[in-house]
């Protein structure tokens, strides 16, 4: 017996982007449902600390926000998406306020804003240093109020997509999900659309600010269903994470005036010329490289980290605006931020790339959308500015929710799939073949049948046999070993600093991980809350996603934004003002490119030297 | 199923009545697992490393040798700064991948990993092993149904949270220019602690009243209501909110034992908030006399 649940709009993931999408679809009159492998309030949006950029005040406007974002992206953002973010963010923030979000306030009772890295105006609205927590809970409250159906602890493992040869001809009819509590595998038919909002992929790295649940599920499922993954090589390493755990120390500490010192007590951002104007408030990629350079040149503390000092801000200001940072430093590093500087080092934080979408969140597959961190519209291009992730969630969450519910948002300016100026990559020197292994019976492919009536049913059947195969094996390799191997090679070779030979080694190691995954086994025999099985499925997603990151990193022979290559030390606009795409191509991945869209409402964004 | 049973580990190896290939497989797997676990646990105790002994509650209604609740021993190599969550992850990834617990963010914000550690409700991710007496006893939250191992059924907790109308009531943005509602800094400060709740359920699990009265809203839900009742932006809804709270299973059930306040990992003054709501309810009723 196959259970098929049916809704107009199915939203996969219930963090900030997913919740906003569901609310928007509901407001548009659709029957929306959220399907999440956690419970909504457990989502990692809750860990976002710093704030939400929105041009709300006199002296600021959306054009300035768009300009800053485009510069921060190192001119790899697509103007229609960047401008959409800047234009819609103010209304979305005001909407959150009217839903009751407890923003920090000025004396006159208005919402406070503070400076953030790479911004020409202090436009980051915030709620203490726990902005994401309040945003997540405020939107979940509105979901409860509206009675939107939530399937919590249902892990979506496969998209129900037709298998037309050309991915742009495919249609998404729904998803397949695994009920963690009972082990039931059920179908979810979406008559309007499926919105992927699965969040980050930080588990590709060992040292990450991301939750253990951030395994790139949406990216991997869309990829296997034929949707291009865009600019995957652009991974943001946040400059201030705690060395022992990867727990994030918000950029707000620097926004409020926090200072970085090396082991010799030098304020290196200025003294060594990394960013002589902006200093600590340079863009994140700039600060991360500066810190690692200090460590590599022997000026790090214990050859591992640098210090972030906020003591001079005074107890009142720290407690008022950064109290959460005191708790994090105390609980996870044993440091009293009022008395001592905090140890910090770069850690994986954010994926700029993701599932290719237009500026409404639509992918090239009919009925499939992606929003939030798993998507690439592209707003962030080569590097995301602090405070730009949260507005992305609500702006594009709302747009995709409305679009999936049938609203007419007009024609998109950003093309998807292999449309427009496509350039194939055929000269890449690969050390091993990427993609599916030959004997891999645990390989999940996205393709399903073309008969429109039975796509969801067929996908459920395919997923049942995949799970059955994983459960069947009595012995073999543990998923935790495979995941650790992938994390290790990515951390060693596809990190802040990247070299050609290292990236190739990572591709070899990922290949090995794929081969070992053929022998992966689930030791827990139970159908009840089998996290062993859940993590085994997640590990497959981690492998697929890691491979696309490494492929993009090898292909892009320039230094742009967060992507640094030892052999290629400049930004090459003549050759590389273009997005990288990787498509699964039924197991034999393809690489190709399309130019970035720099033509905005007020003319073309002229690539300039990015200095801070 | 209560967590108060304290059965010793049993090693019964009766052949199960196999009904299907799947059942047979599961039975085979669990025998193998038990043997592996024992071998690895023994290996760990013979090494010289400094280890911490974890005694972890195990139960699975579906797996034969886990149907009777028991405690398993895990010897985990100790490292400075190690938390209870780190130790559980080590035990799972190294010794027994069927060891089951919820966790996600690792930084005390997702609220997934509230557990009963050495007799009190704590978040595993922010509890240092160095602050605990060994052996460290890890159990699921008391007064909630156990689903498996350390995982409890949170549905009733969520129902209570939803029962206090935990949302701003107004629907649409006002017409005209985009503008926020004003809120004084004092008022934001007043609700600040109440807004920090991460829905971990530690408080409700620690509450004797909630244990005896399943309909009692409990400290977390009342705190959620406090957050809205005291927010000046919806002052006109205050009476409505107080009516929900003064019902039979509302604020008056609280006997100010402070157990919720003691266990809250976010230091929310829950008992104070409940007391303040009682005073507000009295004031509201006096108004009509």
PDB file of N, CA, C and O in Angstrom, chain A residues 42 46 57 97-98 100-102 105 109 111 130 133-134 140-141 145 153 208 210 212-213 245 323 468 471 473 478 522 524-528 532, chain B residues 25-26 29 60 62 94 97 102 104 106 109-111 148 158 162 166 168-171 179-181 183 185 188 192 195-199 224 227 233:
ATOM      1  N   UNK A  42      13.697  23.590  14.755  1.00  0.00           N
ATOM      2  CA  UNK A  42      15.060  23.042  14.891  1.00  0.00           C
ATOM      3  C   UNK A  42      15.953  23.459  13.702  1.00  0.00           C
ATOM      4  O   UNK A  42      17.124  23.102  13.663  1.00  0.00           O
ATOM      5  N   UNK A  46      17.828  29.240  12.676  1.00  0.00           N
ATOM      6  CA  UNK A  46      17.848  29.683  14.072  1.00  0.00           C
ATOM      7  C   UNK A  46      19.226  30.041  14.587  1.00  0.00           C
ATOM      8  O   UNK A  46      19.362  30.742  15.593  1.00  0.00           O
ATOM      9  N   UNK A  57      16.063  53.378   5.460  1.00  0.00           N
ATOM     10  CA  UNK A  57      16.129  54.740   5.995  1.00  0.00           C
ATOM     11  C   UNK A  57      16.548  55.777   4.968  1.00  0.00           C
ATOM     12  O   UNK A  57      17.162  55.446   3.948  1.00  0.00           O
ATOM     13  N   UNK A  97       8.351  42.475  11.152  1.00  0.00           N
ATOM     14  CA  UNK A  97       8.114  43.292  12.340  1.00  0.00           C
ATOM     15  C   UNK A  97       6.631  43.248  12.700  1.00  0.00           C
ATOM     16  O   UNK A  97       6.268  43.111  13.865  1.00  0.00           O
ATOM     17  N   UNK A  98       5.772  43.326  11.696  1.00  0.00           N
ATOM     18  CA  UNK A  98       4.330  43.289  11.978  1.00  0.00           C
ATOM     19  C   UNK A  98       3.867  41.907  12.417  1.00  0.00           C
ATOM     20  O   UNK A  98       2.804  41.775  13.022  1.00  0.00           O
ATOM     21  N   UNK A 100       5.538  40.454  14.546  1.00  0.00           N
ATOM     22  CA  UNK A 100       5.930  40.445  15.953  1.00  0.00           C
ATOM     23  C   UNK A 100       7.384  40.162  16.236  1.00  0.00           C
ATOM     24  O   UNK A 100       7.788  40.035  17.388  1.00  0.00           O
ATOM     25  N   UNK A 101       8.204  40.072  15.199  1.00  0.00           N
ATOM     26  CA  UNK A 101       9.615  39.749  15.461  1.00  0.00           C
ATOM     27  C   UNK A 101      10.233  40.793  16.397  1.00  0.00           C
ATOM     28  O   UNK A 101      10.091  41.995  16.174  1.00  0.00           O
ATOM     29  N   UNK A 102      10.905  40.341  17.457  1.00  0.00           N
ATOM     30  CA  UNK A 102      11.454  41.274  18.450  1.00  0.00           C
ATOM     31  C   UNK A 102      12.793  41.873  18.023  1.00  0.00           C
ATOM     32  O   UNK A 102      13.845  41.534  18.557  1.00  0.00           O
ATOM     33  N   UNK A 105      15.892  47.823  19.133  1.00  0.00           N
ATOM     34  CA  UNK A 105      15.222  49.112  18.887  1.00  0.00           C
ATOM     35  C   UNK A 105      16.092  50.311  19.227  1.00  0.00           C
ATOM     36  O   UNK A 105      16.932  50.251  20.115  1.00  0.00           O
ATOM     37  N   UNK A 109      11.995  53.970  19.292  1.00  0.00           N
ATOM     38  CA  UNK A 109      11.145  52.800  19.105  1.00  0.00           C
ATOM     39  C   UNK A 109      11.212  52.177  17.724  1.00  0.00           C
ATOM     40  O   UNK A 109      10.538  51.188  17.442  1.00  0.00           O
ATOM     41  N   UNK A 111      13.164  50.234  14.479  1.00  0.00           N
ATOM     42  CA  UNK A 111      14.072  49.095  14.361  1.00  0.00           C
ATOM     43  C   UNK A 111      15.517  49.591  14.192  1.00  0.00           C
ATOM     44  O   UNK A 111      15.776  50.466  13.372  1.00  0.00           O
ATOM     45  N   UNK A 130      20.983  37.185  17.838  1.00  0.00           N
ATOM     46  CA  UNK A 130      20.226  35.942  17.637  1.00  0.00           C
ATOM     47  C   UNK A 130      19.075  36.224  16.672  1.00  0.00           C
ATOM     48  O   UNK A 130      17.949  35.764  16.862  1.00  0.00           O
ATOM     49  N   UNK A 133      17.220  33.165  15.069  1.00  0.00           N
ATOM     50  CA  UNK A 133      16.319  32.492  16.015  1.00  0.00           C
ATOM     51  C   UNK A 133      14.962  33.191  16.028  1.00  0.00           C
ATOM     52  O   UNK A 133      13.912  32.548  15.930  1.00  0.00           O
ATOM     53  N   UNK A 134      14.994  34.514  16.128  1.00  0.00           N
ATOM     54  CA  UNK A 134      13.730  35.246  16.213  1.00  0.00           C
ATOM     55  C   UNK A 134      12.974  35.222  14.884  1.00  0.00           C
ATOM     56  O   UNK A 134      11.753  35.149  14.854  1.00  0.00           O
ATOM     57  N   UNK A 140       7.452  30.658  12.111  1.00  0.00           N
ATOM     58  CA  UNK A 140       6.761  29.418  12.491  1.00  0.00           C
ATOM     59  C   UNK A 140       5.436  29.750  13.187  1.00  0.00           C
ATOM     60  O   UNK A 140       4.420  29.082  12.951  1.00  0.00           O
ATOM     61  N   UNK A 141       5.449  30.807  14.009  1.00  0.00           N
ATOM     62  CA  UNK A 141       4.210  31.238  14.667  1.00  0.00           C
ATOM     63  C   UNK A 141       3.127  31.533  13.628  1.00  0.00           C
ATOM     64  O   UNK A 141       1.962  31.170  13.806  1.00  0.00           O
ATOM     65  N   UNK A 145      -0.497  29.834  13.064  1.00  0.00           N
ATOM     66  CA  UNK A 145      -1.703  30.664  13.004  1.00  0.00           C
ATOM     67  C   UNK A 145      -2.551  30.321  11.782  1.00  0.00           C
ATOM     68  O   UNK A 145      -3.783  30.269  11.852  1.00  0.00           O
ATOM     69  N   UNK A 153       9.801  15.745  10.857  1.00  0.00           N
ATOM     70  CA  UNK A 153      10.607  14.533  10.884  1.00  0.00           C
ATOM     71  C   UNK A 153      10.209  13.567   9.760  1.00  0.00           C
ATOM     72  O   UNK A 153      10.152  12.366   9.930  1.00  0.00           O
ATOM     73  N   UNK A 208      32.853  23.455  10.370  1.00  0.00           N
ATOM     74  CA  UNK A 208      31.786  24.232   9.761  1.00  0.00           C
ATOM     75  C   UNK A 208      30.898  24.832  10.834  1.00  0.00           C
ATOM     76  O   UNK A 208      30.772  24.269  11.927  1.00  0.00           O
ATOM     77  N   UNK A 210      27.820  25.068  10.225  1.00  0.00           N
ATOM     78  CA  UNK A 210      26.515  24.470   9.910  1.00  0.00           C
ATOM     79  C   UNK A 210      26.152  23.327  10.856  1.00  0.00           C
ATOM     80  O   UNK A 210      27.022  22.666  11.418  1.00  0.00           O
ATOM     81  N   UNK A 212      24.607  19.591  11.935  1.00  0.00           N
ATOM     82  CA  UNK A 212      24.850  18.260  11.376  1.00  0.00           C
ATOM     83  C   UNK A 212      23.779  17.882  10.348  1.00  0.00           C
ATOM     84  O   UNK A 212      23.976  16.981   9.543  1.00  0.00           O
ATOM     85  N   UNK A 213      22.655  18.582  10.375  1.00  0.00           N
ATOM     86  CA  UNK A 213      21.595  18.276   9.409  1.00  0.00           C
ATOM     87  C   UNK A 213      21.814  18.967   8.058  1.00  0.00           C
ATOM     88  O   UNK A 213      21.076  18.703   7.118  1.00  0.00           O
ATOM     89  N   UNK A 245      35.091  24.011  17.919  1.00  0.00           N
ATOM     90  CA  UNK A 245      33.820  23.435  17.487  1.00  0.00           C
ATOM     91  C   UNK A 245      33.319  23.954  16.152  1.00  0.00           C
ATOM     92  O   UNK A 245      32.424  23.346  15.556  1.00  0.00           O
ATOM     93  N   UNK A 323      24.922  39.934  23.545  1.00  0.00           N
ATOM     94  CA  UNK A 323      24.921  39.062  24.723  1.00  0.00           C
ATOM     95  C   UNK A 323      25.117  37.590  24.367  1.00  0.00           C
ATOM     96  O   UNK A 323      25.836  36.854  25.039  1.00  0.00           O
ATOM     97  N   UNK A 468      15.483  -0.567   0.833  1.00  0.00           N
ATOM     98  CA  UNK A 468      15.556  -2.004   1.103  1.00  0.00           C
ATOM     99  C   UNK A 468      16.982  -2.518   0.866  1.00  0.00           C
ATOM    100  O   UNK A 468      17.518  -3.289   1.663  1.00  0.00           O
ATOM    101  N   UNK A 471      19.222  -1.450   3.684  1.00  0.00           N
ATOM    102  CA  UNK A 471      18.942  -2.149   4.940  1.00  0.00           C
ATOM    103  C   UNK A 471      19.356  -3.609   4.875  1.00  0.00           C
ATOM    104  O   UNK A 471      19.588  -4.254   5.894  1.00  0.00           O
ATOM    105  N   UNK A 473      22.004  -5.155   3.579  1.00  0.00           N
ATOM    106  CA  UNK A 473      23.394  -5.556   3.768  1.00  0.00           C
ATOM    107  C   UNK A 473      23.702  -5.740   5.245  1.00  0.00           C
ATOM    108  O   UNK A 473      23.299  -4.948   6.084  1.00  0.00           O
ATOM    109  N   UNK A 478      30.920   1.742   7.269  1.00  0.00           N
ATOM    110  CA  UNK A 478      30.020   2.646   7.978  1.00  0.00           C
ATOM    111  C   UNK A 478      29.944   3.987   7.256  1.00  0.00           C
ATOM    112  O   UNK A 478      30.960   4.528   6.836  1.00  0.00           O
ATOM    113  N   UNK A 522      23.701  -0.327   6.826  1.00  0.00           N
ATOM    114  CA  UNK A 522      22.971   0.257   7.945  1.00  0.00           C
ATOM    115  C   UNK A 522      22.899  -0.814   9.024  1.00  0.00           C
ATOM    116  O   UNK A 522      22.265  -1.848   8.842  1.00  0.00           O
ATOM    117  N   UNK A 524      21.662  -0.580  12.117  1.00  0.00           N
ATOM    118  CA  UNK A 524      20.431  -0.582  12.908  1.00  0.00           C
ATOM    119  C   UNK A 524      19.306  -1.253  12.118  1.00  0.00           C
ATOM    120  O   UNK A 524      18.934  -0.788  11.040  1.00  0.00           O
ATOM    121  N   UNK A 525      18.763  -2.342  12.635  1.00  0.00           N
ATOM    122  CA  UNK A 525      17.728  -3.070  11.892  1.00  0.00           C
ATOM    123  C   UNK A 525      16.330  -2.468  12.033  1.00  0.00           C
ATOM    124  O   UNK A 525      15.388  -2.920  11.395  1.00  0.00           O
ATOM    125  N   UNK A 526      16.181  -1.467  12.863  1.00  0.00           N
ATOM    126  CA  UNK A 526      14.848  -0.995  13.251  1.00  0.00           C
ATOM    127  C   UNK A 526      14.221  -0.103  12.196  1.00  0.00           C
ATOM    128  O   UNK A 526      14.904   0.591  11.456  1.00  0.00           O
ATOM    129  N   UNK A 527      12.880  -0.112  12.182  1.00  0.00           N
ATOM    130  CA  UNK A 527      12.177   0.856  11.342  1.00  0.00           C
ATOM    131  C   UNK A 527      11.839   2.111  12.135  1.00  0.00           C
ATOM    132  O   UNK A 527      11.432   3.110  11.590  1.00  0.00           O
ATOM    133  N   UNK A 528      11.968   2.011  13.443  1.00  0.00           N
ATOM    134  CA  UNK A 528      11.641   3.137  14.318  1.00  0.00           C
ATOM    135  C   UNK A 528      12.827   4.088  14.440  1.00  0.00           C
ATOM    136  O   UNK A 528      13.918   3.663  14.840  1.00  0.00           O
ATOM    137  N   UNK A 532      20.533   5.911  11.726  1.00  0.00           N
ATOM    138  CA  UNK A 532      21.618   5.252  10.989  1.00  0.00           C
ATOM    139  C   UNK A 532      21.299   5.281   9.482  1.00  0.00           C
ATOM    140  O   UNK A 532      22.135   5.655   8.655  1.00  0.00           O
TER     141      UNK A 532
ATOM    142  N   UNK B  25      16.203 -10.750   8.894  1.00  0.00           N
ATOM    143  CA  UNK B  25      17.376  -9.914   8.708  1.00  0.00           C
ATOM    144  C   UNK B  25      17.599  -9.015   9.910  1.00  0.00           C
ATOM    145  O   UNK B  25      18.697  -8.870  10.412  1.00  0.00           O
ATOM    146  N   UNK B  26      16.502  -8.435  10.359  1.00  0.00           N
ATOM    147  CA  UNK B  26      16.620  -7.535  11.510  1.00  0.00           C
ATOM    148  C   UNK B  26      17.142  -8.292  12.727  1.00  0.00           C
ATOM    149  O   UNK B  26      17.991  -7.805  13.457  1.00  0.00           O
ATOM    150  N   UNK B  29      20.786  -8.986  12.293  1.00  0.00           N
ATOM    151  CA  UNK B  29      21.553  -7.767  12.468  1.00  0.00           C
ATOM    152  C   UNK B  29      21.713  -7.411  13.934  1.00  0.00           C
ATOM    153  O   UNK B  29      22.762  -6.972  14.374  1.00  0.00           O
ATOM    154  N   UNK B  60      14.026   0.005  22.180  1.00  0.00           N
ATOM    155  CA  UNK B  60      13.444   0.073  20.845  1.00  0.00           C
ATOM    156  C   UNK B  60      12.314  -0.938  20.805  1.00  0.00           C
ATOM    157  O   UNK B  60      12.548  -2.136  20.986  1.00  0.00           O
ATOM    158  N   UNK B  62      10.831  -2.253  18.558  1.00  0.00           N
ATOM    159  CA  UNK B  62      10.830  -3.125  17.399  1.00  0.00           C
ATOM    160  C   UNK B  62      11.958  -4.129  17.414  1.00  0.00           C
ATOM    161  O   UNK B  62      11.937  -5.083  16.655  1.00  0.00           O
ATOM    162  N   UNK B  94      31.515   5.218  16.669  1.00  0.00           N
ATOM    163  CA  UNK B  94      32.595   4.260  16.876  1.00  0.00           C
ATOM    164  C   UNK B  94      32.095   2.881  17.299  1.00  0.00           C
ATOM    165  O   UNK B  94      32.577   1.868  16.810  1.00  0.00           O
ATOM    166  N   UNK B  97      26.161   2.206  15.796  1.00  0.00           N
ATOM    167  CA  UNK B  97      25.494   3.215  14.975  1.00  0.00           C
ATOM    168  C   UNK B  97      23.981   3.213  15.169  1.00  0.00           C
ATOM    169  O   UNK B  97      23.288   4.054  14.604  1.00  0.00           O
ATOM    170  N   UNK B 102      18.318  12.806  19.161  1.00  0.00           N
ATOM    171  CA  UNK B 102      18.162  13.968  18.288  1.00  0.00           C
ATOM    172  C   UNK B 102      19.284  14.967  18.569  1.00  0.00           C
ATOM    173  O   UNK B 102      19.632  15.195  19.720  1.00  0.00           O
ATOM    174  N   UNK B 104      21.189  18.620  16.342  1.00  0.00           N
ATOM    175  CA  UNK B 104      21.410  19.243  15.047  1.00  0.00           C
ATOM    176  C   UNK B 104      22.456  20.346  15.117  1.00  0.00           C
ATOM    177  O   UNK B 104      23.540  20.213  14.573  1.00  0.00           O
ATOM    178  N   UNK B 106      24.399  21.821  17.467  1.00  0.00           N
ATOM    179  CA  UNK B 106      25.560  21.692  18.355  1.00  0.00           C
ATOM    180  C   UNK B 106      25.859  22.970  19.126  1.00  0.00           C
ATOM    181  O   UNK B 106      26.927  23.115  19.689  1.00  0.00           O
ATOM    182  N   UNK B 109      20.927  26.161  20.176  1.00  0.00           N
ATOM    183  CA  UNK B 109      19.891  27.030  19.625  1.00  0.00           C
ATOM    184  C   UNK B 109      18.754  26.238  18.977  1.00  0.00           C
ATOM    185  O   UNK B 109      17.640  26.730  18.870  1.00  0.00           O
ATOM    186  N   UNK B 110      19.002  24.984  18.557  1.00  0.00           N
ATOM    187  CA  UNK B 110      17.915  24.236  17.904  1.00  0.00           C
ATOM    188  C   UNK B 110      17.032  23.524  18.920  1.00  0.00           C
ATOM    189  O   UNK B 110      15.904  23.171  18.617  1.00  0.00           O
ATOM    190  N   UNK B 111      17.555  23.301  20.125  1.00  0.00           N
ATOM    191  CA  UNK B 111      16.725  22.722  21.177  1.00  0.00           C
ATOM    192  C   UNK B 111      16.392  21.250  21.000  1.00  0.00           C
ATOM    193  O   UNK B 111      15.468  20.735  21.616  1.00  0.00           O
ATOM    194  N   UNK B 148      12.415   5.824  21.152  1.00  0.00           N
ATOM    195  CA  UNK B 148      13.538   4.899  20.998  1.00  0.00           C
ATOM    196  C   UNK B 148      14.766   5.517  21.677  1.00  0.00           C
ATOM    197  O   UNK B 148      15.011   6.718  21.513  1.00  0.00           O
ATOM    198  N   UNK B 158       4.451  20.089  21.743  1.00  0.00           N
ATOM    199  CA  UNK B 158       4.107  21.025  20.669  1.00  0.00           C
ATOM    200  C   UNK B 158       2.638  21.455  20.760  1.00  0.00           C
ATOM    201  O   UNK B 158       2.299  22.616  20.547  1.00  0.00           O
ATOM    202  N   UNK B 162       1.231  25.239  21.013  1.00  0.00           N
ATOM    203  CA  UNK B 162       0.295  25.806  20.035  1.00  0.00           C
ATOM    204  C   UNK B 162      -1.001  26.273  20.700  1.00  0.00           C
ATOM    205  O   UNK B 162      -1.732  27.092  20.137  1.00  0.00           O
ATOM    206  N   UNK B 166       0.145  31.179  19.959  1.00  0.00           N
ATOM    207  CA  UNK B 166       1.477  31.782  20.013  1.00  0.00           C
ATOM    208  C   UNK B 166       1.824  32.549  18.742  1.00  0.00           C
ATOM    209  O   UNK B 166       2.704  32.156  17.991  1.00  0.00           O
ATOM    210  N   UNK B 168       1.321  36.738  16.668  1.00  0.00           N
ATOM    211  CA  UNK B 168       0.687  38.047  16.547  1.00  0.00           C
ATOM    212  C   UNK B 168      -0.613  37.866  15.774  1.00  0.00           C
ATOM    213  O   UNK B 168      -0.684  37.090  14.834  1.00  0.00           O
ATOM    214  N   UNK B 169      -1.635  38.595  16.193  1.00  0.00           N
ATOM    215  CA  UNK B 169      -2.969  38.353  15.650  1.00  0.00           C
ATOM    216  C   UNK B 169      -3.240  39.098  14.348  1.00  0.00           C
ATOM    217  O   UNK B 169      -3.963  38.613  13.500  1.00  0.00           O
ATOM    218  N   UNK B 170      -2.676  40.315  14.206  1.00  0.00           N
ATOM    219  CA  UNK B 170      -3.039  41.113  13.034  1.00  0.00           C
ATOM    220  C   UNK B 170      -2.501  40.459  11.766  1.00  0.00           C
ATOM    221  O   UNK B 170      -1.406  39.905  11.763  1.00  0.00           O
ATOM    222  N   UNK B 171      -3.276  40.541  10.690  1.00  0.00           N
ATOM    223  CA  UNK B 171      -2.944  39.794   9.487  1.00  0.00           C
ATOM    224  C   UNK B 171      -2.155  40.584   8.459  1.00  0.00           C
ATOM    225  O   UNK B 171      -1.149  40.133   7.967  1.00  0.00           O
ATOM    226  N   UNK B 179       6.012  51.089   7.209  1.00  0.00           N
ATOM    227  CA  UNK B 179       6.558  51.529   8.480  1.00  0.00           C
ATOM    228  C   UNK B 179       6.389  50.471   9.555  1.00  0.00           C
ATOM    229  O   UNK B 179       5.366  49.788   9.602  1.00  0.00           O
ATOM    230  N   UNK B 180       7.406  50.365  10.403  1.00  0.00           N
ATOM    231  CA  UNK B 180       7.318  49.417  11.493  1.00  0.00           C
ATOM    232  C   UNK B 180       6.435  49.968  12.606  1.00  0.00           C
ATOM    233  O   UNK B 180       6.211  51.166  12.702  1.00  0.00           O
ATOM    234  N   UNK B 181       5.948  49.067  13.443  1.00  0.00           N
ATOM    235  CA  UNK B 181       5.299  49.496  14.679  1.00  0.00           C
ATOM    236  C   UNK B 181       6.407  49.962  15.619  1.00  0.00           C
ATOM    237  O   UNK B 181       7.523  49.481  15.546  1.00  0.00           O
ATOM    238  N   UNK B 183       8.213  50.139  19.228  1.00  0.00           N
ATOM    239  CA  UNK B 183       8.283  49.391  20.486  1.00  0.00           C
ATOM    240  C   UNK B 183       9.391  50.034  21.301  1.00  0.00           C
ATOM    241  O   UNK B 183      10.491  50.269  20.785  1.00  0.00           O
ATOM    242  N   UNK B 185      12.421  50.503  23.959  1.00  0.00           N
ATOM    243  CA  UNK B 185      13.504  49.607  24.376  1.00  0.00           C
ATOM    244  C   UNK B 185      13.154  48.873  25.657  1.00  0.00           C
ATOM    245  O   UNK B 185      13.501  47.705  25.829  1.00  0.00           O
ATOM    246  N   UNK B 188      10.909  45.973  24.837  1.00  0.00           N
ATOM    247  CA  UNK B 188      11.670  44.894  24.189  1.00  0.00           C
ATOM    248  C   UNK B 188      12.491  44.149  25.242  1.00  0.00           C
ATOM    249  O   UNK B 188      12.581  42.928  25.230  1.00  0.00           O
ATOM    250  N   UNK B 192      12.379  40.218  26.330  1.00  0.00           N
ATOM    251  CA  UNK B 192      13.583  39.613  25.728  1.00  0.00           C
ATOM    252  C   UNK B 192      13.849  38.187  26.202  1.00  0.00           C
ATOM    253  O   UNK B 192      13.999  37.279  25.378  1.00  0.00           O
ATOM    254  N   UNK B 195      11.585  35.545  24.850  1.00  0.00           N
ATOM    255  CA  UNK B 195      11.689  35.201  23.426  1.00  0.00           C
ATOM    256  C   UNK B 195      12.862  34.265  23.140  1.00  0.00           C
ATOM    257  O   UNK B 195      13.050  33.851  22.002  1.00  0.00           O
ATOM    258  N   UNK B 196      13.660  33.967  24.156  1.00  0.00           N
ATOM    259  CA  UNK B 196      14.838  33.124  23.911  1.00  0.00           C
ATOM    260  C   UNK B 196      14.510  31.637  23.897  1.00  0.00           C
ATOM    261  O   UNK B 196      15.379  30.808  23.641  1.00  0.00           O
ATOM    262  N   UNK B 197      13.270  31.289  24.214  1.00  0.00           N
ATOM    263  CA  UNK B 197      12.914  29.862  24.345  1.00  0.00           C
ATOM    264  C   UNK B 197      13.218  29.103  23.051  1.00  0.00           C
ATOM    265  O   UNK B 197      12.887  29.556  21.961  1.00  0.00           O
ATOM    266  N   UNK B 198      13.857  27.956  23.193  1.00  0.00           N
ATOM    267  CA  UNK B 198      14.209  27.130  22.034  1.00  0.00           C
ATOM    268  C   UNK B 198      13.375  25.848  21.966  1.00  0.00           C
ATOM    269  O   UNK B 198      13.709  24.920  21.246  1.00  0.00           O
ATOM    270  N   UNK B 199      12.286  25.791  22.739  1.00  0.00           N
ATOM    271  CA  UNK B 199      11.353  24.669  22.673  1.00  0.00           C
ATOM    272  C   UNK B 199      12.043  23.321  22.957  1.00  0.00           C
ATOM    273  O   UNK B 199      11.725  22.320  22.319  1.00  0.00           O
ATOM    274  N   UNK B 224       5.707  31.269  26.563  1.00  0.00           N
ATOM    275  CA  UNK B 224       5.423  31.730  25.194  1.00  0.00           C
ATOM    276  C   UNK B 224       4.277  32.737  25.232  1.00  0.00           C
ATOM    277  O   UNK B 224       4.315  33.778  24.563  1.00  0.00           O
ATOM    278  N   UNK B 227       5.364  36.106  26.456  1.00  0.00           N
ATOM    279  CA  UNK B 227       6.051  36.878  25.431  1.00  0.00           C
ATOM    280  C   UNK B 227       5.076  37.755  24.632  1.00  0.00           C
ATOM    281  O   UNK B 227       5.402  38.868  24.238  1.00  0.00           O
ATOM    282  N   UNK B 233       3.118  45.995  21.559  1.00  0.00           N
ATOM    283  CA  UNK B 233       2.614  46.162  20.205  1.00  0.00           C
ATOM    284  C   UNK B 233       1.237  45.534  20.020  1.00  0.00           C
ATOM    285  O   UNK B 233       0.531  45.856  19.074  1.00  0.00           O
TER     286      UNK B 233
END
